[in-house]
Tab-separated table of C-alpha atoms and ligand atoms in Angstrom:
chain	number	residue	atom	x	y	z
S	970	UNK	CA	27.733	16.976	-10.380
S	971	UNK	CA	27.962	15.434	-6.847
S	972	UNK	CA	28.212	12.275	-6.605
S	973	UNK	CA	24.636	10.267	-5.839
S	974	UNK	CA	22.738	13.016	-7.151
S	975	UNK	CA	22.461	11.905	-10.787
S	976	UNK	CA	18.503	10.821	-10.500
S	977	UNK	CA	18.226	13.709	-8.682
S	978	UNK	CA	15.974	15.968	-11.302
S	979	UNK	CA	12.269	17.297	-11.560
S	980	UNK	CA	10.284	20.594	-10.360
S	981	UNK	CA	10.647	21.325	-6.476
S	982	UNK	CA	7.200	23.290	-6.895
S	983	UNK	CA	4.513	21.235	-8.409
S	984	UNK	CA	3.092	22.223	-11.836
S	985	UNK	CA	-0.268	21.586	-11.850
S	986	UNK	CA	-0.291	22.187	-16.080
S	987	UNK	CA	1.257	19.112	-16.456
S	988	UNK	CA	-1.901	16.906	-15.036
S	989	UNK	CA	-4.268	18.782	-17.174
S	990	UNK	CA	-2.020	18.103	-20.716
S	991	UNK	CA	-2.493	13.926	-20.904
S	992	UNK	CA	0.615	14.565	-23.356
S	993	UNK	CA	2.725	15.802	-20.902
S	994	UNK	CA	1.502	13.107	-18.263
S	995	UNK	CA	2.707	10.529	-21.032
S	996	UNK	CA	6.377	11.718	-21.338
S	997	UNK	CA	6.603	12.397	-17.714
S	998	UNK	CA	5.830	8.446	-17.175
S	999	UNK	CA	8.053	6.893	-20.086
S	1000	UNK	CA	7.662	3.770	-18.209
S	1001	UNK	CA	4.491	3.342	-17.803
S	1002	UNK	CA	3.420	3.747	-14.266
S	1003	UNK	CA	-0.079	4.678	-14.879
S	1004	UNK	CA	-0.783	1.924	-17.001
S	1005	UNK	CA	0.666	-0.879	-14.905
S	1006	UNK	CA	-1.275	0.841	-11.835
S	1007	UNK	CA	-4.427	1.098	-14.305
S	1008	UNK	CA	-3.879	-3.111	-14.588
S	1009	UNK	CA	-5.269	-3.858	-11.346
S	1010	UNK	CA	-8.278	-5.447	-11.944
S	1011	UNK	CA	-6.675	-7.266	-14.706
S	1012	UNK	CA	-4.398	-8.653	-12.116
S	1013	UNK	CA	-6.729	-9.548	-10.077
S	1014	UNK	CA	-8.719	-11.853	-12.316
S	1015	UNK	CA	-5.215	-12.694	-14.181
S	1016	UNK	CA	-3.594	-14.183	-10.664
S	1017	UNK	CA	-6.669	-16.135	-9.701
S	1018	UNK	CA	-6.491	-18.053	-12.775
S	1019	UNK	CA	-2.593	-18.622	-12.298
S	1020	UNK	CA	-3.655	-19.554	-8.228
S	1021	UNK	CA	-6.351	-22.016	-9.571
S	1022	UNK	CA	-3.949	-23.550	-12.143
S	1023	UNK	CA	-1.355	-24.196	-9.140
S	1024	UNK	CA	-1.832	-27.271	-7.026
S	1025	UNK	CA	-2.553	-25.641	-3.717
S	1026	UNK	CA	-4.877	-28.430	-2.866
S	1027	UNK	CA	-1.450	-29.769	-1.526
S	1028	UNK	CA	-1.638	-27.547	1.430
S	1029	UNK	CA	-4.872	-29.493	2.643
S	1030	UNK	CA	-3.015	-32.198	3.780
S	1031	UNK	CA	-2.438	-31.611	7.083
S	1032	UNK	CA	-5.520	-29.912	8.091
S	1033	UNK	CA	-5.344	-26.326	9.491
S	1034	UNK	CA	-1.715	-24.918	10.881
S	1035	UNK	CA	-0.036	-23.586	13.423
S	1036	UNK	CA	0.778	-20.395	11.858
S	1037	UNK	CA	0.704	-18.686	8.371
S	1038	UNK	CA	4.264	-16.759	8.112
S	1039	UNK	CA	3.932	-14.525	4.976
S	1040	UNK	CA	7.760	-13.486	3.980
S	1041	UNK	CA	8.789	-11.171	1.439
S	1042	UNK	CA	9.742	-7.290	1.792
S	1043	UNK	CA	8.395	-4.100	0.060
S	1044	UNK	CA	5.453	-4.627	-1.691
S	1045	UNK	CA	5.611	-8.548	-1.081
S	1046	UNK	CA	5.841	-8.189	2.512
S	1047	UNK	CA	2.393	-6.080	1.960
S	1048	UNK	CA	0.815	-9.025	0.978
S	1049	UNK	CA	1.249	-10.260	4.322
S	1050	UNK	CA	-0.586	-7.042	6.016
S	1051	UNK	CA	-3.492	-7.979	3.339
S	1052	UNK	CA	-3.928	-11.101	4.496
S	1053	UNK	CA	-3.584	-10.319	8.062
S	1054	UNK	CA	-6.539	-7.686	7.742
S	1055	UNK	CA	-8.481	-9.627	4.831
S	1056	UNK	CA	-8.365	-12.881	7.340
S	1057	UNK	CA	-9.512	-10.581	10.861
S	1058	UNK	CA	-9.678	-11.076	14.399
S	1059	UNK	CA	-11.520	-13.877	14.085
S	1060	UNK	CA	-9.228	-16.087	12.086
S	1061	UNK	CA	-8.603	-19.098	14.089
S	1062	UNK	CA	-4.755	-18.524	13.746
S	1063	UNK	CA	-1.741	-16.461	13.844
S	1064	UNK	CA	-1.171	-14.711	10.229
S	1065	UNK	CA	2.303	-13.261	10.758
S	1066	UNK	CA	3.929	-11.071	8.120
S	1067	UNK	CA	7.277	-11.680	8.141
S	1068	UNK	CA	10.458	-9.356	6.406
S	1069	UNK	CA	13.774	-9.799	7.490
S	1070	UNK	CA	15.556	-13.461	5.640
S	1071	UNK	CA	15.040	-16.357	6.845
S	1072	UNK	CA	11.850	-17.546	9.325
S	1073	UNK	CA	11.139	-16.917	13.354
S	1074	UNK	CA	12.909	-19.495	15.312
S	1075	UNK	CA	9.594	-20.686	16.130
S	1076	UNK	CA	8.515	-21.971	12.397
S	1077	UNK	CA	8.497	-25.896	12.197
S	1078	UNK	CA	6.132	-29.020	10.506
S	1079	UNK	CA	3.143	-27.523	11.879
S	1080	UNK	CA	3.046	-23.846	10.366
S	1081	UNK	CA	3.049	-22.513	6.599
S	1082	UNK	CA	5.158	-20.674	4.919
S	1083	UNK	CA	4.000	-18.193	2.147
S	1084	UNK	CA	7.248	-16.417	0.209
S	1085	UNK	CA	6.552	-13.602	-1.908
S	1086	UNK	CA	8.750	-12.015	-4.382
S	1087	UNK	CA	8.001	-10.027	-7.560
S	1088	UNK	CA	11.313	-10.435	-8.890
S	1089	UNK	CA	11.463	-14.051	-7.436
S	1090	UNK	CA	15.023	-13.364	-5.913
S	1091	UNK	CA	14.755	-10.961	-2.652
S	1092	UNK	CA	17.194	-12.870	0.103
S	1093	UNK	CA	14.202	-12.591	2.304
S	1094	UNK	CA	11.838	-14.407	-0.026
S	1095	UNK	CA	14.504	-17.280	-0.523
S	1096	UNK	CA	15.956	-17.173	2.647
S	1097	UNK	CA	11.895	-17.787	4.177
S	1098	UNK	CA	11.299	-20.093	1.351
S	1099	UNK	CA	14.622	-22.438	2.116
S	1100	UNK	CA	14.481	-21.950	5.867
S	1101	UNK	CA	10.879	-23.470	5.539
S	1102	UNK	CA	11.902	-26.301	3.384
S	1103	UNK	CA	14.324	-27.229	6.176
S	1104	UNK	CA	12.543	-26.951	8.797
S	1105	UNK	CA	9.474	-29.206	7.233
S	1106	UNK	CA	7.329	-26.309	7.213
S	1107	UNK	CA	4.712	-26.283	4.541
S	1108	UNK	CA	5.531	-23.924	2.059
S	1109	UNK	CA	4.055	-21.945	-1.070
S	1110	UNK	CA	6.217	-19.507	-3.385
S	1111	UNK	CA	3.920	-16.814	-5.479
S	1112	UNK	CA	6.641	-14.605	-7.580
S	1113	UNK	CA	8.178	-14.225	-11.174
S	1114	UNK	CA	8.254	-17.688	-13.105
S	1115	UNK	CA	11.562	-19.243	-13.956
S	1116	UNK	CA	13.145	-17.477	-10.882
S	1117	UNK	CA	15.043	-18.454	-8.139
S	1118	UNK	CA	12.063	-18.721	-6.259
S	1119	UNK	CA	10.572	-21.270	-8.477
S	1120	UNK	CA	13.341	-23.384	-8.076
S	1121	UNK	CA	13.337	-23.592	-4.108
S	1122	UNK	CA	9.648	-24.062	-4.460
S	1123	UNK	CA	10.040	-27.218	-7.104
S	1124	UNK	CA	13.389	-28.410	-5.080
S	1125	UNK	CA	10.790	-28.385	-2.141
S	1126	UNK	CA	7.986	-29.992	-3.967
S	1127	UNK	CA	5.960	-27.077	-3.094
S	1128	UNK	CA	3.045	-24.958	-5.301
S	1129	UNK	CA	4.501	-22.018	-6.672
S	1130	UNK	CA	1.670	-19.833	-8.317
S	1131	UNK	CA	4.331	-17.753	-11.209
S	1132	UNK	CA	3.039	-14.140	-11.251
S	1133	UNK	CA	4.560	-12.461	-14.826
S	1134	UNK	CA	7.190	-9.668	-14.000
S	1135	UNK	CA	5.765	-6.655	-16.443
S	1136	UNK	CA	5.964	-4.061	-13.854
S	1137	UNK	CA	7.894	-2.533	-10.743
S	1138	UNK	CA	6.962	-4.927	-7.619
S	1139	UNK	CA	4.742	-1.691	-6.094
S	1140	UNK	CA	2.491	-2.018	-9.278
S	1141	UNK	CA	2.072	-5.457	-8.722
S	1142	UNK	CA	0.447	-5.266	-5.398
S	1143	UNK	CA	-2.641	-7.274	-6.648
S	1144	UNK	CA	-0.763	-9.467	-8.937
S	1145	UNK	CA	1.169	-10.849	-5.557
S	1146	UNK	CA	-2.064	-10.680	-3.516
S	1147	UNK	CA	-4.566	-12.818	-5.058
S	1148	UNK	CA	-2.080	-16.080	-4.911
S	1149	UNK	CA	-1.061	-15.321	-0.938
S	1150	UNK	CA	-4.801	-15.290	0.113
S	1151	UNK	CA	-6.145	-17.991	-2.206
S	1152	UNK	CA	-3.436	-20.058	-0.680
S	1153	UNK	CA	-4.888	-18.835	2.694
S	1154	UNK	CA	-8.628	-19.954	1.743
S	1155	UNK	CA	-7.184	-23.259	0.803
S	1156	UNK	CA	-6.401	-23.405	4.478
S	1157	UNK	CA	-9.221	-22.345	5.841
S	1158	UNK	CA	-8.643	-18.796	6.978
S	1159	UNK	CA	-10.572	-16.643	4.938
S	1160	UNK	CA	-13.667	-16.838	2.722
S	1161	UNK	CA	-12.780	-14.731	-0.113
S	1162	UNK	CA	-14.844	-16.240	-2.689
S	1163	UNK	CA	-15.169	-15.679	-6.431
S	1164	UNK	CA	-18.083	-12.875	-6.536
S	1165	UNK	CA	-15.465	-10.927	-3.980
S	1166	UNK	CA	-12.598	-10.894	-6.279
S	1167	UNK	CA	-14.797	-10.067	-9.482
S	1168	UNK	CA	-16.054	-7.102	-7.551
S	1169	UNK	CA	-13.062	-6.600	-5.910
S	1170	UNK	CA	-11.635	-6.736	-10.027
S	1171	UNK	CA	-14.362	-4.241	-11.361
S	1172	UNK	CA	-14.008	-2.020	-8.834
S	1173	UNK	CA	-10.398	-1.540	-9.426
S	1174	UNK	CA	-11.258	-0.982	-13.252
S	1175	UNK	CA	-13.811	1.520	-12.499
S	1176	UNK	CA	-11.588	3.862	-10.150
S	1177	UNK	CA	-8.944	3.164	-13.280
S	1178	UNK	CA	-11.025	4.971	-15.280
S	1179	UNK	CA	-12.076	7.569	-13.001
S	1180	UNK	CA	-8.086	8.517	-12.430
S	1181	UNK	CA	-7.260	8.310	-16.088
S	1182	UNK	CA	-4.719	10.902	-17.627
S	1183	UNK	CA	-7.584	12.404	-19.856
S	1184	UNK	CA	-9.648	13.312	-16.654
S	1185	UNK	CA	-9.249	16.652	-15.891
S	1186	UNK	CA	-8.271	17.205	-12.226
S	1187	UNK	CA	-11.737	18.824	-10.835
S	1188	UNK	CA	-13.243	15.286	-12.088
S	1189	UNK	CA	-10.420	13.153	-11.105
S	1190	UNK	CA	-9.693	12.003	-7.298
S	1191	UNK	CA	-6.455	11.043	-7.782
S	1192	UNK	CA	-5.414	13.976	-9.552
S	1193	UNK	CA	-6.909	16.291	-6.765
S	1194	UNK	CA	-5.652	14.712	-4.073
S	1195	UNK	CA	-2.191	14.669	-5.411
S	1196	UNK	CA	-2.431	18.560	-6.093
S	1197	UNK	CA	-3.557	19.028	-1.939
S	1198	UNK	CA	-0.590	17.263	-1.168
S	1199	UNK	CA	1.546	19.222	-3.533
S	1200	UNK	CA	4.741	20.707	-1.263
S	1201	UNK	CA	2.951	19.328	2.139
S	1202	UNK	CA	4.206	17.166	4.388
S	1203	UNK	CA	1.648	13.858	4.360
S	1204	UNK	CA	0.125	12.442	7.217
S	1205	UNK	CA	-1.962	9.686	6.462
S	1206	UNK	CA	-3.979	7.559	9.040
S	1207	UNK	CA	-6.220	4.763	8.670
S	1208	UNK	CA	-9.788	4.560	10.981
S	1209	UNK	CA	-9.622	0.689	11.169
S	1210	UNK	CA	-6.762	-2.227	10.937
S	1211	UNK	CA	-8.150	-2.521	7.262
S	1212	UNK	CA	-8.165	1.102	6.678
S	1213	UNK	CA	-4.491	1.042	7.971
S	1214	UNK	CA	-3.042	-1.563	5.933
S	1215	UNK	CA	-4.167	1.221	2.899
S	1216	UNK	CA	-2.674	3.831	5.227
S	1217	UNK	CA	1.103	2.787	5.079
S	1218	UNK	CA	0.471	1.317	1.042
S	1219	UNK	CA	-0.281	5.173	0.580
S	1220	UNK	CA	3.209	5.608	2.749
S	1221	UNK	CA	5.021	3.364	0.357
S	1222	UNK	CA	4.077	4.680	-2.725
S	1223	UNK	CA	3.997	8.478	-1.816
S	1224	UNK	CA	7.723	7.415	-0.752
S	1225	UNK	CA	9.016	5.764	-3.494
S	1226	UNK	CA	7.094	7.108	-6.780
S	1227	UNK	CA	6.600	10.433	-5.638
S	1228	UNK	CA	9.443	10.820	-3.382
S	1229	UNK	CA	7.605	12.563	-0.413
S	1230	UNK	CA	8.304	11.987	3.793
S	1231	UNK	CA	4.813	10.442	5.152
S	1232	UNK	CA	3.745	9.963	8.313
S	1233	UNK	CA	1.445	6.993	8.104
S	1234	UNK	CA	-0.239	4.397	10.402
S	1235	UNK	CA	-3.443	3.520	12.829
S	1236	UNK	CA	-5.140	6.384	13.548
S	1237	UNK	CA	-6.225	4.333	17.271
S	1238	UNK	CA	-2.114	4.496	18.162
S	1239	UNK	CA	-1.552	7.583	16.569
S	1240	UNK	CA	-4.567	9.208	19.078
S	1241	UNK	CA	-2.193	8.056	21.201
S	1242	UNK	CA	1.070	10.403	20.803
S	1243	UNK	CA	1.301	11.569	17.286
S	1244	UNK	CA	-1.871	13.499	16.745
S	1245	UNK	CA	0.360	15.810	18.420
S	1246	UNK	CA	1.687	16.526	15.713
S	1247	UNK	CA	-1.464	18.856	14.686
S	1248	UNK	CA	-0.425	21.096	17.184
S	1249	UNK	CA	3.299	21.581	15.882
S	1250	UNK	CA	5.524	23.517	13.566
S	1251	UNK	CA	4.103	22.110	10.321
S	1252	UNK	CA	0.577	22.135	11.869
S	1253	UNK	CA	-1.580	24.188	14.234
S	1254	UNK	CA	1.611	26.924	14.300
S	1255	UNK	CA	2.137	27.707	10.728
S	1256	UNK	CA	-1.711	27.575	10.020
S	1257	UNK	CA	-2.854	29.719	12.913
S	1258	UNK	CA	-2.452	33.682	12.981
S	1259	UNK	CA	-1.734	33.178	16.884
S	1260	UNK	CA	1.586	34.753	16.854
S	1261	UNK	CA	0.364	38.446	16.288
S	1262	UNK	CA	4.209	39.590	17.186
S	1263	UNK	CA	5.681	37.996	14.450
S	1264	UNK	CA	8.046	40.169	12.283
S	1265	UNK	CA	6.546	39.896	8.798
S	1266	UNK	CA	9.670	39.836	7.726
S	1267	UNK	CA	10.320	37.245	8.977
S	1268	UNK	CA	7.369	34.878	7.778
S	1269	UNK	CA	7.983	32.501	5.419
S	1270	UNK	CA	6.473	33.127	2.028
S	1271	UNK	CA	5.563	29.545	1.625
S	1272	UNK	CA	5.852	27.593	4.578
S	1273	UNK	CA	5.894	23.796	4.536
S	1274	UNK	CA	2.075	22.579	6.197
S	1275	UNK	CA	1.069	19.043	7.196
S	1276	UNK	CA	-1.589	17.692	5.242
S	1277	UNK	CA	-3.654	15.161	6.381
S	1278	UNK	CA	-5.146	11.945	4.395
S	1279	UNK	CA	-7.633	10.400	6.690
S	1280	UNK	CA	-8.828	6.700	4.563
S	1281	UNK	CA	-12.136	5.572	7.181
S	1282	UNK	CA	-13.498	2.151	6.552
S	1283	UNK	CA	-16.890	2.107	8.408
S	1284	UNK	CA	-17.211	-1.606	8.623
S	1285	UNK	CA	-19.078	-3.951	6.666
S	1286	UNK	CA	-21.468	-5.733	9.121
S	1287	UNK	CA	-22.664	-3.302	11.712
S	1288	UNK	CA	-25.151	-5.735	13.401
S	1289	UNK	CA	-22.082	-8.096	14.672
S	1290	UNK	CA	-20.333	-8.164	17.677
S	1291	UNK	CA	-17.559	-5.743	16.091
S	1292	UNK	CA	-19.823	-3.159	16.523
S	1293	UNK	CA	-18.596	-1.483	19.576
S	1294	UNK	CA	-14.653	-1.436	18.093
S	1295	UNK	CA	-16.562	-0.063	15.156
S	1296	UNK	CA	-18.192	2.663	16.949
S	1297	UNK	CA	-14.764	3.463	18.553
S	1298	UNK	CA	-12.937	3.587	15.434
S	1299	UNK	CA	-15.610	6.349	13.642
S	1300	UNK	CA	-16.044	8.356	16.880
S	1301	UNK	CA	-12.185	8.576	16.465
S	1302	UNK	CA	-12.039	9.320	12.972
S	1303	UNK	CA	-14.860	11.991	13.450
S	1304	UNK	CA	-12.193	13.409	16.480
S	1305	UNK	CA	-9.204	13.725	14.533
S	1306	UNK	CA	-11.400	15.624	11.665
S	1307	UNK	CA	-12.694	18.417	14.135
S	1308	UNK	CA	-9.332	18.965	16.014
S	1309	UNK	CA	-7.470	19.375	12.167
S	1310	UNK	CA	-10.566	21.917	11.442
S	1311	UNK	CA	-10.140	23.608	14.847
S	1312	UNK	CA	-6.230	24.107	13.979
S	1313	UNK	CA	-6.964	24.871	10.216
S	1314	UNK	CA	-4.797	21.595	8.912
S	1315	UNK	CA	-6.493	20.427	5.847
S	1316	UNK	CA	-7.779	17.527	5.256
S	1317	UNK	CA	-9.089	15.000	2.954
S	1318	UNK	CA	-11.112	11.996	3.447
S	1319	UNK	CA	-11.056	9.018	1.279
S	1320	UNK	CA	-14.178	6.509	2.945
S	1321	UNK	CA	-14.296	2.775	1.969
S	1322	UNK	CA	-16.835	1.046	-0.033
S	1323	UNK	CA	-17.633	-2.293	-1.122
S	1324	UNK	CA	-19.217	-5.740	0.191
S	1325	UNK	CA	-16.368	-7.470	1.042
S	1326	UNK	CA	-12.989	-6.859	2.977
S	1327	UNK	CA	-11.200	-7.036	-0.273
S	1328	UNK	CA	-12.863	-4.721	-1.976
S	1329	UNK	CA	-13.140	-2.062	0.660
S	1330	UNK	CA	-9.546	-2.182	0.672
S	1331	UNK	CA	-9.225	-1.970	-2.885
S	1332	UNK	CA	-11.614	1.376	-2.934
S	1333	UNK	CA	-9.129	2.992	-0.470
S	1334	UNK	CA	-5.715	1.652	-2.231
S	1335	UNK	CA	-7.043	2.957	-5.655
S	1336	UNK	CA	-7.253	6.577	-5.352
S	1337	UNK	CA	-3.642	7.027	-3.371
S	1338	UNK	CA	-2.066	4.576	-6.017
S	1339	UNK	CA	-2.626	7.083	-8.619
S	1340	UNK	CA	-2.602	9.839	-6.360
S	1341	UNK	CA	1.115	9.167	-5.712
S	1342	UNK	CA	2.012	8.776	-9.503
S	1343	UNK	CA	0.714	12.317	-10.426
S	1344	UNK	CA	2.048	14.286	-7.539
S	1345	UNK	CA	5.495	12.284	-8.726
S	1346	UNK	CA	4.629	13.751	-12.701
S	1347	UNK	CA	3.765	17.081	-11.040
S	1348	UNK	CA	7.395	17.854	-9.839
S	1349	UNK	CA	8.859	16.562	-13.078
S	1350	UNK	CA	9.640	12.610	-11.069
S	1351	UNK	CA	10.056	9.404	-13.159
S	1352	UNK	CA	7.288	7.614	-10.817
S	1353	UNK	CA	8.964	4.707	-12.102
S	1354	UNK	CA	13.127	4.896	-11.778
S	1355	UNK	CA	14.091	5.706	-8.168
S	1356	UNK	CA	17.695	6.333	-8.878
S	1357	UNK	CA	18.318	6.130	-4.743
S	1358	UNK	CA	16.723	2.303	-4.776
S	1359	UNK	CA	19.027	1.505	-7.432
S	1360	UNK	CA	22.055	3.065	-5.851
S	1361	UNK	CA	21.124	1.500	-2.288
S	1362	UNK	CA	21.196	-1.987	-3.763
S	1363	UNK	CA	24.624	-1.160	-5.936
S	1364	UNK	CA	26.258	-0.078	-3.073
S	1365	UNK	CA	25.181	-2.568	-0.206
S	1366	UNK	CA	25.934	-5.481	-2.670
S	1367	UNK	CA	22.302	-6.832	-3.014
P	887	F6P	O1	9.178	-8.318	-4.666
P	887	F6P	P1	10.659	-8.357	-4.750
P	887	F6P	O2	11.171	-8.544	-6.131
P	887	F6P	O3	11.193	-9.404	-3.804
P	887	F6P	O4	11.249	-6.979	-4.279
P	887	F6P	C1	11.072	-6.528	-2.986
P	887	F6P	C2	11.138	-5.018	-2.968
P	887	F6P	O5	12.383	-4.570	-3.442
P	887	F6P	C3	12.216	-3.506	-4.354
P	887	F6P	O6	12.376	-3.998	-5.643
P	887	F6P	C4	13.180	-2.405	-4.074
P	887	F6P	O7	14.458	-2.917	-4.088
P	887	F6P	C5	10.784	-3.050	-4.142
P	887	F6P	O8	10.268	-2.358	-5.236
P	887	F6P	C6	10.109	-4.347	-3.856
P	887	F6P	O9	8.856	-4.205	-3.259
């Protein structure tokens, strides 16, 4: 066997008879992926209580910052993006995910420093979480108890809300949310309040249980969008900044549990330059019959097609003075649906839903989050052990 290709092992054509045999689903995912993912609304609810328990009340203090600098990488450094779209244009200041170690040159007294780490020991985590304790930034430290992180965040005399390590950081993505924007509501910069995150919490629960292993795959949204995506290249665009913060969380985990390329972002940039990509060799080309002097000989059998993901998030107060982006945003989304149509790309719409920001992020994060875990069981993956993650960090030492 070559070197490096060890993990390398599954179906390169999806079965589809695996999704529909729950038995099969269970020894395709000996770790447990679906059940950690399945936990969200328990981590929801679990992390507020940790949050509350903390003694973030310390961050009041000194009134309102600078700057909010949320630092952490992977799934921790999503966290920041939450925040960032959770807190909106109107927050009254900077929210600035941050993931390379260390903190901008800029960070000092005035600002706050959130580090996030599942694990509690990613060097960008620490490095944030010392270079804030230098600099007299305020800082708080959400990540696994008794970690490294806890013990910058006690040598600092800062609260450090200790989120239990029972799954891979990308299952944890609510776990390591709650504590980064209760810590931003202590502040002042976003009104999350209790009724969101118990909605928020049974939301999560009830798309759980509409993606569950014993739900066949004409019931189950998860399970039929993974099967659309099944040998297609992804392309997966979100209508609004909240919408696109799902977007590239749909890029993550289509990445790393199901090991598939994805093109994701903001569908307003994308508009831009790479809706072009409709019109190319894994689009409008292979779909349309327009070359009638093809050799059939020549066609490919099964070619490889884009498929696109579009995750629209109509806004939750139309009568405000958002209205107009709003409008902009759906008259785009609308767009991009008629030109895949006119160039025969398919594609599948997941639309928000929910009273609060949180929540309408949670109804478009749901679906995908499974979504990517079956289409991984499909080709025979481990959703959980990416042998190439574990061989990156042997080999550059980290
Ligand atoms: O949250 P942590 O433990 O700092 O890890 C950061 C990232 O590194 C990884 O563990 C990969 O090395 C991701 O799964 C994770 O999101």
């Amino acid at each position: 066997m070559m070197d490096g290709t060890a993990g390398v092992s599954g179906r390169r054509v999806a079965d589809e008879s695996i999704l529909d045999d729950p038995d099969a689903v269970a020894a395709h995912d000996p770790g447990g992926m679906l059940r950690f993912t399945a936990s969200a609304g328990a981590q929801v609810r679990e992390s507020a209580a940790l949050a509350a328990e903390a003694n973030l009340a310390l961050l009041e203090d000194e009134g309102r910052p600078r700057a909010v600098v949320i630092a952490g990488i992977g799934t921790a450094g999503r966290t920041g993006d939450v925040l960032a779209t959770v807190a909106g244009p109107r927050c009254p200041v900077p929210v600035i995910p941050h993931r390379s170690a260390g903190v901008p040159g800029w960070v000092g007294a005035a600002d706050v420093v959130i580090a996030v780490s599942a694990s509690g020991r990613s060097p960008e985590a620490l490095g944030a979480a010392e270079a804030a304790h230098r600099r007299g930034a305020r800082l708080v430290a959400v990540g696994a108890p008794d970690s490294q992180l806890q013990s910058v965040a006690e040598r600092a005399r800062a609260p450090f809300i200790p989120v239990p390590r029972r799954a891979p950081a990308r299952a944890s993505l609510w776990a390591l949310t709650v504590p980064v924007l209760l810590a931003a509501r202590t502040l002042g910069l976003v009104k999350v309040n209790e009724a969101d995150l118990a909605e928020t919490a049974a939301r999560l629960d009830a798309d759980a249980d509409r993606c569950r292993s014993t739900a066949e795959s004409f019931v189950n949204p998860a399970k039929s969008l993974a099967l659309g995506l099944a040998g297609s290249i992804p392309i997966v665009w979100g209508s609004s900044p909240l919408a696109t913060v799902a977007a590239r969380r749909f890029g993550d985990t289509l990445s790393a549990n199901a090991r598939y390329p994805v093109v994701a972002g903001a569908l307003g940039e994308a508009g831009r330059g790479r809706v072009g990509l409709l019109d190319g060799v894994f689009g409008g080309l292979v779909e349309s019959t327009r070359d009638i002097f093809a050799d059939p000989d020549e066609v490919e059998p099964d070619p490889t097609r884009l498929r696109l993901v579009l995750l629209r998030d109509g806004g939750l107060n139309a009568d405000d003075d958002t209205d107009e982006p709003l409008a902009v945003e759906e008259r785009r989304a609308d767009a991009v649906q008629t030109l895949a149509e006119r160039r025969g790309v398919r594609c599948d719409v997941v639309t928000a839903e929910g009273g609060s920001a949180l929540e309408r992020l949670a109804s478009l994060v749901a679906v995908p989050d499974f979504a990517s875990i079956y289409l991984a069981l499909a080709h025979g993956l481990d959703p959980m052990a990416v042998p190439a993650v574990t061989e990156m960090k042997e080999l550059s030492n980290q």
